[in-house]
Amino acid sequence: MKTKILFLALLLGLSTQVSASPIFNSGIPSSWSCTGNCGTGVADGDVTLAPGSTTPYGWVSTDGGVNGVNLPGIDSSATDGSMLRTGVFSATAGEDLEFDFNYITSDGAGFADYAWARLLDDALNEIAILFTARTKSSGTIVPGDGMPAPAATLTPASVPIIGGAPDWSPLGSSSGSCYSSGCGYTDWVHSSYTIAAAGNYVLEFGTTNWLDTAYDSGMAFDGILVGGDPIVPDPIPEPASFALLGLGLIGMGAVRRRRK
């Protein structure tokens, strides 16, 4: 009986450590693909950690972006940008896909940089637009003007920019700069989308400059959950889990010795 109790405690401890693994604790997962400039960060200038988080977030930025990265279907005035795609993950019908995002831009006055998230199938066909955000001089910038309506529920539903020259290091030399009205950041917004059909999927985040390549924009994102669990590539137990494993094995060995 004691052996069974120790073994159950061991399994419970391992399960807890794996399911709680932060996605970006060790940088961008190796199974994800980046085009342009992607990374991870902590509280940095005007960008805090995501609500309830104590671990790094992911980001994409037009600083260091590449030509031709843009949301399909938007006019061809996009210049350079960056895009990050997760590895393939499975979801069942009725599960919620959730994440938080924060759009940050140093551009304004009609230079309508934008950001987006899409759900794709494993052949990279679009399933749903999950959010859009776009620079403009005043009013809500989420969802973005002239962009597809998101299929996800956004909280809050509309988001005016928090104006000013945004201080955020992934903007590179544009950090702390502002080109006319429209610069700033949204702060964290929550996106929730209910998966319609079981299948294998990819989540895509992107941002792009519009009309020019000056005064960069970017987006932070975190809290990515499917059915309440984080998207992680084959999670490995953390050091605390291995310590718990060792204690459990020692305990089971002691029980066996007392029985002899």
Coordinates of C-alpha atoms in Angstrom, one line a residue, residues 15 24 31 44 51-52 79 89 101 108 120 138 140 159 184-185 191 193-194 197 201-202 205 210 213-214 222 234 253:
S15 CA 1.9 15.6 -14.3
F24 CA 8.5 30.5 -23.7
S31 CA 9.3 23.0 -33.5
D44 CA 10.1 45.6 -20.9
P51 CA -2.1 39.0 -17.1
G52 CA -1.5 36.4 -14.4
T79 CA 6.5 46.1 -47.0
F89 CA -1.0 20.6 -32.5
F101 CA -1.8 39.7 -27.3
G108 CA 1.0 56.8 -37.1
L120 CA -4.4 27.2 -40.0
S138 CA -7.8 57.7 -33.3
T140 CA -10.3 51.5 -31.8
V159 CA -9.4 48.8 -28.1
G184 CA 1.4 53.5 -28.7
Y185 CA 0.2 50.1 -27.5
S191 CA -8.7 36.2 -27.8
Y193 CA -12.0 30.9 -30.3
T194 CA -14.0 27.6 -30.2
A197 CA -13.9 20.3 -35.9
Y201 CA -3.7 22.8 -36.5
V202 CA -1.1 25.6 -36.6
F205 CA 1.2 35.4 -35.4
W210 CA 2.7 49.4 -44.4
T213 CA 9.9 50.4 -43.5
A214 CA 10.5 53.2 -41.0
D222 CA 1.3 34.7 -24.3
D234 CA 6.8 17.2 -26.2
G253 CA 13.3 1.3 -2.2

